[in-house]
Coordinates of C-alpha atoms in Angstrom, one line a residue:
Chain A
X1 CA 61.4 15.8 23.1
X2 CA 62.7 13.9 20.3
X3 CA 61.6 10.6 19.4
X4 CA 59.2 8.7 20.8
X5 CA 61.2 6.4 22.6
X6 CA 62.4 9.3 24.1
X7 CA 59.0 11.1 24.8
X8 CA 57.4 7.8 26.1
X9 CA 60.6 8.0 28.4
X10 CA 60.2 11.0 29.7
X11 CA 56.8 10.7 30.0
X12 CA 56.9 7.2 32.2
X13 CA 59.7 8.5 34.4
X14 CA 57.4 12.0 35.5
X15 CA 55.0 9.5 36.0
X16 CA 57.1 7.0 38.0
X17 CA 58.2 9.8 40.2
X18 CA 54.6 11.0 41.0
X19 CA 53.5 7.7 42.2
X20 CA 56.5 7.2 44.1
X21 CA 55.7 11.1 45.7
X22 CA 52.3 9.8 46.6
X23 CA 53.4 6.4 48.2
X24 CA 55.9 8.6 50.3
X25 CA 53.1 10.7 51.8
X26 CA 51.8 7.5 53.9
X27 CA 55.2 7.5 55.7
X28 CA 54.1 10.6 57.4
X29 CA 50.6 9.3 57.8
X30 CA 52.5 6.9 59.6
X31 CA 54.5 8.9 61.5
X32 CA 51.6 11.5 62.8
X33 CA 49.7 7.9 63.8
X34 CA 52.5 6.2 65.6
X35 CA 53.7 9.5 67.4
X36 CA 49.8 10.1 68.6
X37 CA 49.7 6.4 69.7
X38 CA 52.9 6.9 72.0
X39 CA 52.2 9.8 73.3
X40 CA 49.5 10.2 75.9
X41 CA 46.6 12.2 76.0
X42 CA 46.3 15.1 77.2
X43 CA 49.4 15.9 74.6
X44 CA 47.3 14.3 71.7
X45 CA 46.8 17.0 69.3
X46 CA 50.0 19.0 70.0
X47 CA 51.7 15.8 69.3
X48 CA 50.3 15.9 66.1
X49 CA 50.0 19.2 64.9
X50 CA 54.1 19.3 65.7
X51 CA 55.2 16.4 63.1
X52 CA 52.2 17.9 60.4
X53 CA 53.4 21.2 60.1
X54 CA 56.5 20.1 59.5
X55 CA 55.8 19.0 56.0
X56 CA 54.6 22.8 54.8
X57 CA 57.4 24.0 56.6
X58 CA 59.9 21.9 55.1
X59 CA 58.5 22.1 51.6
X60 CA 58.1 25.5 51.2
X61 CA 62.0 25.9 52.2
X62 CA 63.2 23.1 50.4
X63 CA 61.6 25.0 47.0
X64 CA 63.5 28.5 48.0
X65 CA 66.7 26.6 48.8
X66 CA 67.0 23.0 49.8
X67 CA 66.6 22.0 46.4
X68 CA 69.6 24.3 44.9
X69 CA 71.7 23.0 47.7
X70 CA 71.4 19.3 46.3
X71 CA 73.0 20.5 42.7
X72 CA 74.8 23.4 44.0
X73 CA 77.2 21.1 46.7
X74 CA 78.3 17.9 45.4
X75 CA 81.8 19.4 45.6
X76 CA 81.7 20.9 48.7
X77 CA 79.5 24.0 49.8
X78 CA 79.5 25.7 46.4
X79 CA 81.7 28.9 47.4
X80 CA 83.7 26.7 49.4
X81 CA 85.0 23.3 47.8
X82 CA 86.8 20.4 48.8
X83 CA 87.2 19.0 45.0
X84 CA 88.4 21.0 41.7
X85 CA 85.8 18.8 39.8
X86 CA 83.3 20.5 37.8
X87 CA 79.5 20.6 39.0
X88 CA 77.3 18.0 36.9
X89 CA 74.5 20.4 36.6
X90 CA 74.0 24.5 36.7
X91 CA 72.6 24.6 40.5
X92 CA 71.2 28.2 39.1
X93 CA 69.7 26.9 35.7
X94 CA 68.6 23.9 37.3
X95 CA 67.4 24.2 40.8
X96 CA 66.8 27.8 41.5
X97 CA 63.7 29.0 43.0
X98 CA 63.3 31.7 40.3
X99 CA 64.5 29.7 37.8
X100 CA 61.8 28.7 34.8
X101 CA 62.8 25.1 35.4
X102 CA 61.5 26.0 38.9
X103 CA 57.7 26.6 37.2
X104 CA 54.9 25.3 35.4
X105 CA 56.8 24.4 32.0
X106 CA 56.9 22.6 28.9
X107 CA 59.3 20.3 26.7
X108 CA 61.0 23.3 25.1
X109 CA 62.5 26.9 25.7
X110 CA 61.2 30.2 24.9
X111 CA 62.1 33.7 25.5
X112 CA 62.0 33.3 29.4
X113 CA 64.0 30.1 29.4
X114 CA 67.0 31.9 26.8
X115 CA 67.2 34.8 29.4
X116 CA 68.3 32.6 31.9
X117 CA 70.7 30.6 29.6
X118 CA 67.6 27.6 29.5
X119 CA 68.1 25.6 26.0
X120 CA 65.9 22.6 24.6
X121 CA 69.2 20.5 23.5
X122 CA 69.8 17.0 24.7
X123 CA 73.2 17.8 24.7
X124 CA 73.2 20.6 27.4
X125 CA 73.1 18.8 30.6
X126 CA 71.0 21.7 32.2
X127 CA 68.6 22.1 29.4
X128 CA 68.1 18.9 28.3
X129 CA 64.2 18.3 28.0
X130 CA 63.8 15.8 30.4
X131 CA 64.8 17.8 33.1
X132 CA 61.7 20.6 31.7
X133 CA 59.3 18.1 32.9
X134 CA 60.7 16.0 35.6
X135 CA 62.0 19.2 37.9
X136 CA 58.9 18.7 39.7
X137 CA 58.6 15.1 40.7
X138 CA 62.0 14.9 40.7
X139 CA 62.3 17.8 43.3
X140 CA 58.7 16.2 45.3
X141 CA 60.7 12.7 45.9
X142 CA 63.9 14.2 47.4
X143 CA 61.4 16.6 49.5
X144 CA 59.5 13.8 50.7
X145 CA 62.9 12.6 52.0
X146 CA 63.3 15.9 53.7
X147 CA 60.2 15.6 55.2
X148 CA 61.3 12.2 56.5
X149 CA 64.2 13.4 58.3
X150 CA 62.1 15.6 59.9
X151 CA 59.7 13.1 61.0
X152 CA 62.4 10.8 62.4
X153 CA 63.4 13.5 64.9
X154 CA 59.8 14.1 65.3
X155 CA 59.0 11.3 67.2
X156 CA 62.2 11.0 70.3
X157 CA 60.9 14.3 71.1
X158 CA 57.6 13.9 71.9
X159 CA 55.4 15.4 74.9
X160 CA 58.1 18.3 76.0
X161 CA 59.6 19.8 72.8
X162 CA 58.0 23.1 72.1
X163 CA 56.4 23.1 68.8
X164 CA 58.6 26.2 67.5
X165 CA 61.9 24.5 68.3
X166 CA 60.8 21.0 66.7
X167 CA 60.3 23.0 63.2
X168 CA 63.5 25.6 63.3
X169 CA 65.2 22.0 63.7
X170 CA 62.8 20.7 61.0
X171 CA 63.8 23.0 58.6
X172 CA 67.4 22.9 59.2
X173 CA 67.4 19.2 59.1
X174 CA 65.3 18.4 56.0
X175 CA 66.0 21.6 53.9
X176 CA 69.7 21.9 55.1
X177 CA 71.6 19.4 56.2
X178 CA 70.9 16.3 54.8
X179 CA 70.1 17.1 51.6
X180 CA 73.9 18.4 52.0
X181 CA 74.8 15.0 52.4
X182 CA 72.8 14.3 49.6
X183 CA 74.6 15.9 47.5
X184 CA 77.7 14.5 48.6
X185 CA 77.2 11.3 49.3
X186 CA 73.6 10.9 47.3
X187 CA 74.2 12.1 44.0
X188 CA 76.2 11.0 40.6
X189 CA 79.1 13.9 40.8
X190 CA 79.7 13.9 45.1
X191 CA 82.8 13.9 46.2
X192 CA 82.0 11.1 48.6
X193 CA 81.2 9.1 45.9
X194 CA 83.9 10.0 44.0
X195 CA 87.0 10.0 46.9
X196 CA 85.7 7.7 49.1
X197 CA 83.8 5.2 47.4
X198 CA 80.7 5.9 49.6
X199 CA 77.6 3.9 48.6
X200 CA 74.4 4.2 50.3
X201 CA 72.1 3.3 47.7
X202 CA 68.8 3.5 49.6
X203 CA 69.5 6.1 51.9
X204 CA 70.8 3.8 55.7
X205 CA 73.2 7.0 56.1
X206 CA 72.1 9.8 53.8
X207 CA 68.7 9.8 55.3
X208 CA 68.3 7.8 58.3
X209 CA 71.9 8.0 60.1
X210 CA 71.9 11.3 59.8
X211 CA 68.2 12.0 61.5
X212 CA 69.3 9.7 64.1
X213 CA 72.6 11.9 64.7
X214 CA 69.8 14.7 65.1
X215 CA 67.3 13.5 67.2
X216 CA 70.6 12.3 69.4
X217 CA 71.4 15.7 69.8
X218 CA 67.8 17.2 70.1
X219 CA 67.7 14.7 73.0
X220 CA 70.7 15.3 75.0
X221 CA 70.1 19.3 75.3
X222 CA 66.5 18.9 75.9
X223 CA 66.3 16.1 78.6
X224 CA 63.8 13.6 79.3
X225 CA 60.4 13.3 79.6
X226 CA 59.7 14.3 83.9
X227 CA 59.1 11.3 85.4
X228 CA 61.3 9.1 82.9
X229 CA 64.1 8.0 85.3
X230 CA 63.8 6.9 89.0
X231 CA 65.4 9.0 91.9
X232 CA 68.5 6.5 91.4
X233 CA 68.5 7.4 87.6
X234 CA 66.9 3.8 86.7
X235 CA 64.5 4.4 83.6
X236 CA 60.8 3.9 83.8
X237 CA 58.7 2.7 81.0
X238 CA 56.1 5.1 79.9
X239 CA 54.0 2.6 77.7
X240 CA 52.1 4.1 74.4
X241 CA 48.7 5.3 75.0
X242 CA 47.3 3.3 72.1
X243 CA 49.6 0.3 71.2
X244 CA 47.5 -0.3 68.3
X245 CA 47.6 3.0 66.5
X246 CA 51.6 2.6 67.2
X247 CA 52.0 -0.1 65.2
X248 CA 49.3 0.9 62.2
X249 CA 51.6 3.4 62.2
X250 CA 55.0 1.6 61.4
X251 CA 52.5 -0.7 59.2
X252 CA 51.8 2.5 57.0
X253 CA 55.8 3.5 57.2
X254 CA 56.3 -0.1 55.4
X255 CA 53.8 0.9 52.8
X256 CA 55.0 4.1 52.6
X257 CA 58.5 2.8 52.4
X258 CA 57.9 1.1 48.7
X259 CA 57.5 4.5 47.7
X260 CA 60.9 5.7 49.4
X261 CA 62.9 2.8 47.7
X262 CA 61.2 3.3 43.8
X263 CA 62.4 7.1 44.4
X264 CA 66.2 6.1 45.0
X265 CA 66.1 4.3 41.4
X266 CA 65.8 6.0 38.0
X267 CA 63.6 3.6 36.1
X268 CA 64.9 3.3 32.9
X269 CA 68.3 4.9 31.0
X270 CA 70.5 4.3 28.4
X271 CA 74.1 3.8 28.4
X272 CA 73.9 6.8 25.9
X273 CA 72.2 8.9 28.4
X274 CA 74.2 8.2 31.9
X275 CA 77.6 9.1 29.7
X276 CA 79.7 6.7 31.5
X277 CA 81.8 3.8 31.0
X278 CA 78.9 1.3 30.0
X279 CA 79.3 0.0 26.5
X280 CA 76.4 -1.3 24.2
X281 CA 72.8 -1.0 24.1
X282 CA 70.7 -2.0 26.7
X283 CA 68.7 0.2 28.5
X284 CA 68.7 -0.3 32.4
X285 CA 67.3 1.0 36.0
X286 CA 69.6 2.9 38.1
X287 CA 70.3 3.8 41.8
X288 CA 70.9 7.3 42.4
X289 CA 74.8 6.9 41.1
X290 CA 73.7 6.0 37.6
X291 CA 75.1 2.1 38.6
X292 CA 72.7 -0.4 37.4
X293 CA 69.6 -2.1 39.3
X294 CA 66.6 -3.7 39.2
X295 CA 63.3 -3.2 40.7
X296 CA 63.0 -6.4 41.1
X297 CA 66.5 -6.5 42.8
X298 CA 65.2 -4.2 45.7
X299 CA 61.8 -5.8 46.0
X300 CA 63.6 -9.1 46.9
X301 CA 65.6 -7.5 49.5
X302 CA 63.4 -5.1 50.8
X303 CA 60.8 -7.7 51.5
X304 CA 63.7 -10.1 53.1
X305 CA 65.6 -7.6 55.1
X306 CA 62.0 -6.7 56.1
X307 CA 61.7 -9.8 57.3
X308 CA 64.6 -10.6 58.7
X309 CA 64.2 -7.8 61.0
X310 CA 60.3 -8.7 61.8
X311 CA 61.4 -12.4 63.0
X312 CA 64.5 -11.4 65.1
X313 CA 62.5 -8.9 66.6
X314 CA 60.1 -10.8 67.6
X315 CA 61.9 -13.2 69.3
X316 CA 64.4 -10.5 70.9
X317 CA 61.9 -8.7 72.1
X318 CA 59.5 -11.7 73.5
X319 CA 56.8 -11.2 71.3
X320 CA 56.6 -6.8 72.0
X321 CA 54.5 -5.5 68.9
X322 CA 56.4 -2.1 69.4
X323 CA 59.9 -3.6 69.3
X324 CA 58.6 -6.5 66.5
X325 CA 57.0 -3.8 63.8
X326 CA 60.2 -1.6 65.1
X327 CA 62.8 -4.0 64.3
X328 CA 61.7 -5.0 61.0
X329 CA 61.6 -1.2 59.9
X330 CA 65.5 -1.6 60.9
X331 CA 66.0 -4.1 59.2
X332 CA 65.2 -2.4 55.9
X333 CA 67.3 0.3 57.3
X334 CA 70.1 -1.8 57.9
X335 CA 70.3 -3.6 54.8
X336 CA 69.5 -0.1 52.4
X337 CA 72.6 0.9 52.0
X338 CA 73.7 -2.0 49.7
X339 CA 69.9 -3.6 48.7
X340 CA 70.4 -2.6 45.1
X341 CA 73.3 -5.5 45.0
X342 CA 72.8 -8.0 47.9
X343 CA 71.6 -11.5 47.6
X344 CA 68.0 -11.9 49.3
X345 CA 69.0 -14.1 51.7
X346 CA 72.4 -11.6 52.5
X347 CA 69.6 -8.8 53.1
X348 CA 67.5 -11.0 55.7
X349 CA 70.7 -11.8 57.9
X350 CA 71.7 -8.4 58.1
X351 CA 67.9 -7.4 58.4
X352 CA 67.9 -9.6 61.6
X353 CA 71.1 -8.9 63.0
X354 CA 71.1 -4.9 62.7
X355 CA 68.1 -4.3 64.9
X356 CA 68.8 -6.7 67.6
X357 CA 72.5 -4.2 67.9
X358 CA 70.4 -1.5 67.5
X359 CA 67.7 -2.5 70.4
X360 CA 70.4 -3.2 72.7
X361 CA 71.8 -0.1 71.9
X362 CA 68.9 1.6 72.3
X363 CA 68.6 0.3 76.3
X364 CA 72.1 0.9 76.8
X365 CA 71.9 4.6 76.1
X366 CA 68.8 4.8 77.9
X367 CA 69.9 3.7 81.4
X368 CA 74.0 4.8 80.9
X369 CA 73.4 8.5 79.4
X370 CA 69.5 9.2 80.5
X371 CA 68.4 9.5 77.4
X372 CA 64.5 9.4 76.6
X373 CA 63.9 8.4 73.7
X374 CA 60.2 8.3 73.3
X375 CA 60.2 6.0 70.4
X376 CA 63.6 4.4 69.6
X377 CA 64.3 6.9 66.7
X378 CA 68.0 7.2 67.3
X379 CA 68.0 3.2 67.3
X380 CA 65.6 2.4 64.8
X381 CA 67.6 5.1 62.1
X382 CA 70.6 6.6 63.7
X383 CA 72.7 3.1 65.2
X384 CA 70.6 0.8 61.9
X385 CA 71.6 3.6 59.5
X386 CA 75.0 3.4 60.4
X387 CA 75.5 0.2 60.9
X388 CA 74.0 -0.6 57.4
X389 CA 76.7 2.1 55.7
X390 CA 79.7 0.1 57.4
X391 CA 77.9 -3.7 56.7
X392 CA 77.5 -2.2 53.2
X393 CA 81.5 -1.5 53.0
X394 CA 82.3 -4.8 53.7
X395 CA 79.9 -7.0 52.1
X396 CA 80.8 -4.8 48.7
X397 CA 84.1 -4.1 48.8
X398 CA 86.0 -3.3 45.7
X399 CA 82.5 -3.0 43.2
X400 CA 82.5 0.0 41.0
X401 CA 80.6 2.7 42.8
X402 CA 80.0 4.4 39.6
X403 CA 79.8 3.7 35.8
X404 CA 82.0 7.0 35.8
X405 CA 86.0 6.8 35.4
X406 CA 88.1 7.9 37.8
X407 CA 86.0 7.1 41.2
X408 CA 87.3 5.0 44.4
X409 CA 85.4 1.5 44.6
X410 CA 83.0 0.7 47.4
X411 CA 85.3 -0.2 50.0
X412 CA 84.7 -0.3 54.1
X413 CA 87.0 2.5 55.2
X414 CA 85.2 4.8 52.5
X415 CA 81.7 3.5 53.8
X416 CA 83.1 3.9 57.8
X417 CA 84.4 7.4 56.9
X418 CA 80.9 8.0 55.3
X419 CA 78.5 6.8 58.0
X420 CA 80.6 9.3 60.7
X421 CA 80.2 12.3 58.7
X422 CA 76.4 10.9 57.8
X423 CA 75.7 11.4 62.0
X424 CA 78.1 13.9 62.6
X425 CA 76.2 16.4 59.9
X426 CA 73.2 15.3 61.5
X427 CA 74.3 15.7 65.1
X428 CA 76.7 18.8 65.4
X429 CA 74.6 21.2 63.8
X430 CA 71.1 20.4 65.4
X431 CA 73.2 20.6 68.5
X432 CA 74.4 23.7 68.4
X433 CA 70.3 25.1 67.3
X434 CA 69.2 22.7 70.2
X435 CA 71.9 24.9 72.5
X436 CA 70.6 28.1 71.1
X437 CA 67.1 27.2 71.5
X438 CA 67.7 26.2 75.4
X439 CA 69.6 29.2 76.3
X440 CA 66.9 31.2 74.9
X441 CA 64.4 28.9 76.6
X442 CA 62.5 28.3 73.8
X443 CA 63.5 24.7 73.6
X444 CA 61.6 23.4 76.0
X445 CA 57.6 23.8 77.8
X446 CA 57.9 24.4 81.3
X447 CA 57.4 21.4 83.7
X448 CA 53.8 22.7 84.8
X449 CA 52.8 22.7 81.2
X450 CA 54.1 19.3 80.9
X451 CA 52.7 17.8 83.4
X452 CA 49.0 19.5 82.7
X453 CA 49.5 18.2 79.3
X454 CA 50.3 20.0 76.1
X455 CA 46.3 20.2 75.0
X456 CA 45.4 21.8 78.4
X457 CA 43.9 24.2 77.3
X458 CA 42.6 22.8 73.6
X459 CA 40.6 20.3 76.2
X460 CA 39.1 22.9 78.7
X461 CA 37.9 24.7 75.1
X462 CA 36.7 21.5 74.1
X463 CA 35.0 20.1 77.3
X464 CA 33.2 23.6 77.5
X465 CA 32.2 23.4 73.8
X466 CA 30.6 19.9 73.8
X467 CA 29.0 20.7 77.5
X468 CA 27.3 23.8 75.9
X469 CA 26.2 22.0 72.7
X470 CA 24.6 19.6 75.1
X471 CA 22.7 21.3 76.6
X472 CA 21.5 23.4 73.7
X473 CA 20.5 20.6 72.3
X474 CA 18.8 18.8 75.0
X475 CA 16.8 22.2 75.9
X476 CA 15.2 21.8 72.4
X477 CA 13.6 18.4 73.1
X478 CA 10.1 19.0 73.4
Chain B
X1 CA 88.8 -7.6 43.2
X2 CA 85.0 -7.1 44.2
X3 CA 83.1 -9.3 46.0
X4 CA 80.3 -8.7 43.3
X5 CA 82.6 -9.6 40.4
X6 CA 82.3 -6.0 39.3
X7 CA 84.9 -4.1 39.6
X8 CA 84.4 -1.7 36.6
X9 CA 80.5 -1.0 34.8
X10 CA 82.9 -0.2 32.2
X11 CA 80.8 -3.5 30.4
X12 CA 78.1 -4.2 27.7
X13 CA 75.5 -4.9 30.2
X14 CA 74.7 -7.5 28.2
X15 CA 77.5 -9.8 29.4
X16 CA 76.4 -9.3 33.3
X17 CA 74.3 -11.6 35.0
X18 CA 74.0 -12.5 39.2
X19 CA 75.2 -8.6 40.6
X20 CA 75.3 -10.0 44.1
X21 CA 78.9 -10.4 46.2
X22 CA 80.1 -13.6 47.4
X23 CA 78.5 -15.6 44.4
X24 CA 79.3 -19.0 44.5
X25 CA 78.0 -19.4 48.0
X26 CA 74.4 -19.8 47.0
X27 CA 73.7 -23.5 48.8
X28 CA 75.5 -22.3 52.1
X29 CA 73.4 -19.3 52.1
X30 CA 70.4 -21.0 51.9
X31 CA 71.5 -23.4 54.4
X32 CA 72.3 -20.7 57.0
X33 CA 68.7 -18.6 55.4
X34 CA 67.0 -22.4 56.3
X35 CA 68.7 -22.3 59.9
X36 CA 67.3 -19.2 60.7
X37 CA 63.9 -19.7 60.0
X38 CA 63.9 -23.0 61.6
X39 CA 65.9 -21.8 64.9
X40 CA 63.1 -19.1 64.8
X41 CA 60.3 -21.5 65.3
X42 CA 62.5 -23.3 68.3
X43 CA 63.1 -20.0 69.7
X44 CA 59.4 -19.0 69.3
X45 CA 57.9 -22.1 70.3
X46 CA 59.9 -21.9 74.0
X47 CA 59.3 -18.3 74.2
X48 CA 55.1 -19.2 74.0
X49 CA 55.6 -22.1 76.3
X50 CA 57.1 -20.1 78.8
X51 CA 54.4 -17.5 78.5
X52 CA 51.7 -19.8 78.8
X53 CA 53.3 -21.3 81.9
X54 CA 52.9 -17.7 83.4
X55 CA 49.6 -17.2 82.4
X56 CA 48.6 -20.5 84.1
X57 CA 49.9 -19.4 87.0
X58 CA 48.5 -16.1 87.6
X59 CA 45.0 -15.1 88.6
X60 CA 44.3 -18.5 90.0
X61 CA 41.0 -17.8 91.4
X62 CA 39.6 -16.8 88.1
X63 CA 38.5 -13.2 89.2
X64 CA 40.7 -11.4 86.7
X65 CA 39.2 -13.6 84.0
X66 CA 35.4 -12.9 85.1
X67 CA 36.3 -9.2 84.7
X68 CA 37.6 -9.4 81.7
X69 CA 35.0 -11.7 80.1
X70 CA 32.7 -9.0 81.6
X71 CA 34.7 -6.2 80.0
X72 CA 34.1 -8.0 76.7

């Protein structure tokens, strides 16, 4: 690996990765307790079995092919390209699933590795020994992004989706689509990046806006909840079973969420290694377009924009712990797109004023176009994601979006641009599977298994189980 | 011209210091950042009032309340 600056490097960043991977994981500890605690219950278990599986599911497809996507289509759709730039990375060497990179390996290259063209010299891009032993973590982080997307959808959806549609969309979503976005808008070489200007450095669009274009779509083929909206289409409230494990829920998506913003940086690089424009020595942190950061720089303005959205929702909402915990996870969703550069106190108005757009928004939808949203997904990421892409145009407007030559500067018609094909990517192409799905009625659960609850039958098991134990038991008592 | 005063990382990072755009508006920012959190207290503060002046008006007779302090 070189010298030991270089090995202790190496060695930090796997490690920095792999913590971040583990913080990630109580996002969807989150997400399975918040989604229980809305739903009611007699749909408990399906509830959560849906948005569990969805994490094997998604991983296991983003190792055969979500990952490759990511290197294989910052141009375009590899075959298919919008740019005649040349790919950063071998998608093949790199990302693979039968790739060596793509397996338990070491620092260097052997037999196996030469066969597929693998080398152990800095200089090659696609060999270069750091990426030997950060594939993995490297690969876990984005995944836990893809399950993420997932997860967002997840939740609108609850207590009529069938369990088999939820994870074809699952899979398309988080081993598909956005990390095509990802690779456009997400990565060093994407074009976006490169022709537009697009910066999203923590994800408002790449992740959020376009799981909130999704669940949109999911929504409007499959229809609201029965009993959602009056006989003159006003909506009712269907209040959360268990407010509290709702908003331990969100609490755990804030811890979680520490995690997601660590994994959009790259800890420490030197000029030397990013290859750019920067001159001299000193060695830096990085968002995902190699532009430098600090950790300390997104811990000031996650924890304001975080805030900002917390206090605004609080009052807009009249005190509402739902709409409170809700809005401050919009905030940070609001302000992502530009928290590697903002001033704190830049993060914590736009952290207040997204989510208050966003939960107006979310009512307007509601009662206009009679769409039940079960727990303000498409507001909460799709409108906040958005929103933060465009703010982030505006507020950044003419900074270098890369230490490359040769790309556009931030600027808002670049970020505008961005944040449409962000939703659109999201929203187009689940709703066309959501059509599918529907015309081949496996979309939805029929309204008598709706109404009887999706656990029906789990509970008639379970009722007859504990009523036989019962009795065993008592029988025994002499 | 970028609002962050960073047009190019084409730099010795060495010479760069406050990232953030708009620099130069550091006291007004904190004067709006101070407004906020003080309008938020006003807000907040009428909001309660007006939710304890519901409360006193409901339930009257006090038999929600012995229910509840039953319920425990």
């Amino acid at each position: 690996m070189g010298d030991n600056v270089s090995t202790l490097n190496v060695i930090f960043t796997e490690f920095y990765y792999w913590v971040t991977v583990v913080f990630m994981f109580l996002i969807h500890v989150g997400f399975c307790m918040y989604e229980v605690g809305a739903s009611r219950r007699r749909n408990h278990m399906h509830t959560l079995m849906k948005n569990t599986m969805a994490i094997p599911l998604v991983t296991v497809t983003f190792f055969f092919f979500g990952w490759w996507i990511y290197f294989a289509f910052p141009t375009g759709f590899y075959w298919l390209t919008f740019t005649s730039d040349a790919l950063f990375y071998d998608p093949n060497k790199v990302a693979s699933p039968w790739s060596p990179l793509m397996g338990t390996h070491l620092s260097g290259a052997n037999a196996t590795d030469a066969a597929w063209g693998i080398t152990a010299d800095p200089a090659d891009l696609n060999g270069a020994p750091i990426w030997h032993r950060l594939n993995g973590v490297f690969w876990a982080a984005f995944l836990l992004f893809s399950i993420t997307t997932a997860s967002i959808v997840s939740g609108a959806v609850i207590e009529r989706i069938r369990m088999g549609a939820f994870w074809l969309i699952a899979v398309l979503l988080g081993s598909v689509l956005w990390i095509t976005d990802a690779a456009w808008g997400w990565s060093a070489g994407g074009w976006m990046v490169k022709y537009l200007g697009y910066h999203d450095a923590y994800a408002s669009g790449v992740v959020h806006a376009i799981a909130g274009g999704a669940a949109l779509a999911t929504l409007i083929v499959l229809g609201p909840r029965l009993g959602k909206f009056r006989a003159d289409g006003t909506p009712r409230d269907i209040p959360p079973h268990n407010p509290w494990l709702v908003t331990i829920g969100l609490f755990l998506i804030y811890t979680g969420f520490w995690g997601f913003y660590a994994a959009c940086n790259i800890p420490m690089i030197s000029p030397g290694t990013i290859a750019g424009q920067i001159t001299g020595e000193t060695w830096t942190a990085t968002n995902i377009y190699l532009a430098p950061t600090t950790l300390s720089a997104i811990t000031f303005n996650f924890l304001m924009s975080l805030s900002g959205g917390m206090m605004a929702g609080y009052v807009f909402s009249k005190g509402d712990a739902f709409w409170t915990y809700s809005a401050g996870l919009c905030g940070i969703i609001g302000a992502s797109a530009g928290n590697d550069l903002y001033h704190p106190i830049q993060a914590m108005l736009i952290g207040a004023i997204v989510p208050y757009i966003c939960y107006k928004l979310h009512y307007f939808v509601e009662r206009k176009f009679k769409i039940d949203d079960a727990v303000g997904a498409v507001a909460v990421h799709g409108y906040g994601g958005f929103l933060g892409v465009v703010i982030a145009g505006f507020m950044l407007w003419g900074t270098a979006s890369s230490p490359y030559e040769g790309y556009a500067a931030i600027n808002p018609l670049g970020n505008f641009v961005g944040a449409c094909i962000m939703f659109l990517l999201g929203f187009i192409p689940v709703w066309i599977l959501a059509k599918i799905l529907h015309k081949a009625n496996l979309l939805r659960v029929p309204a008598k298994v709706e109404l009887e609850g999706l656990d029906f039958k789990g509970r008639e098991s379970y009722d007859a189980a504990v009523k036989d134990i019962i009795a065993a038991e008592r029988a025994l008592v002499k | 011209m970028a609002t962050t005063g960073v047009p190019s990382w084409a730099v010795d990072l060495k010479s760069i210091g406050a990232i953030y755009p708009f620099q130069g508006t550091e006291v007004l920012m904190v004067i709006i950042g101070l407004a906020f959190w003080i309008a938020w207290h006003v807000i907040q503060m009428k909001q309660e009032s007006a939710e304890i002046g519901s409360e006193m008006k409901a339930d009257q007779r006090g038999e929600e309340a012995r229910k509840l302090i039953d319920k425990y």
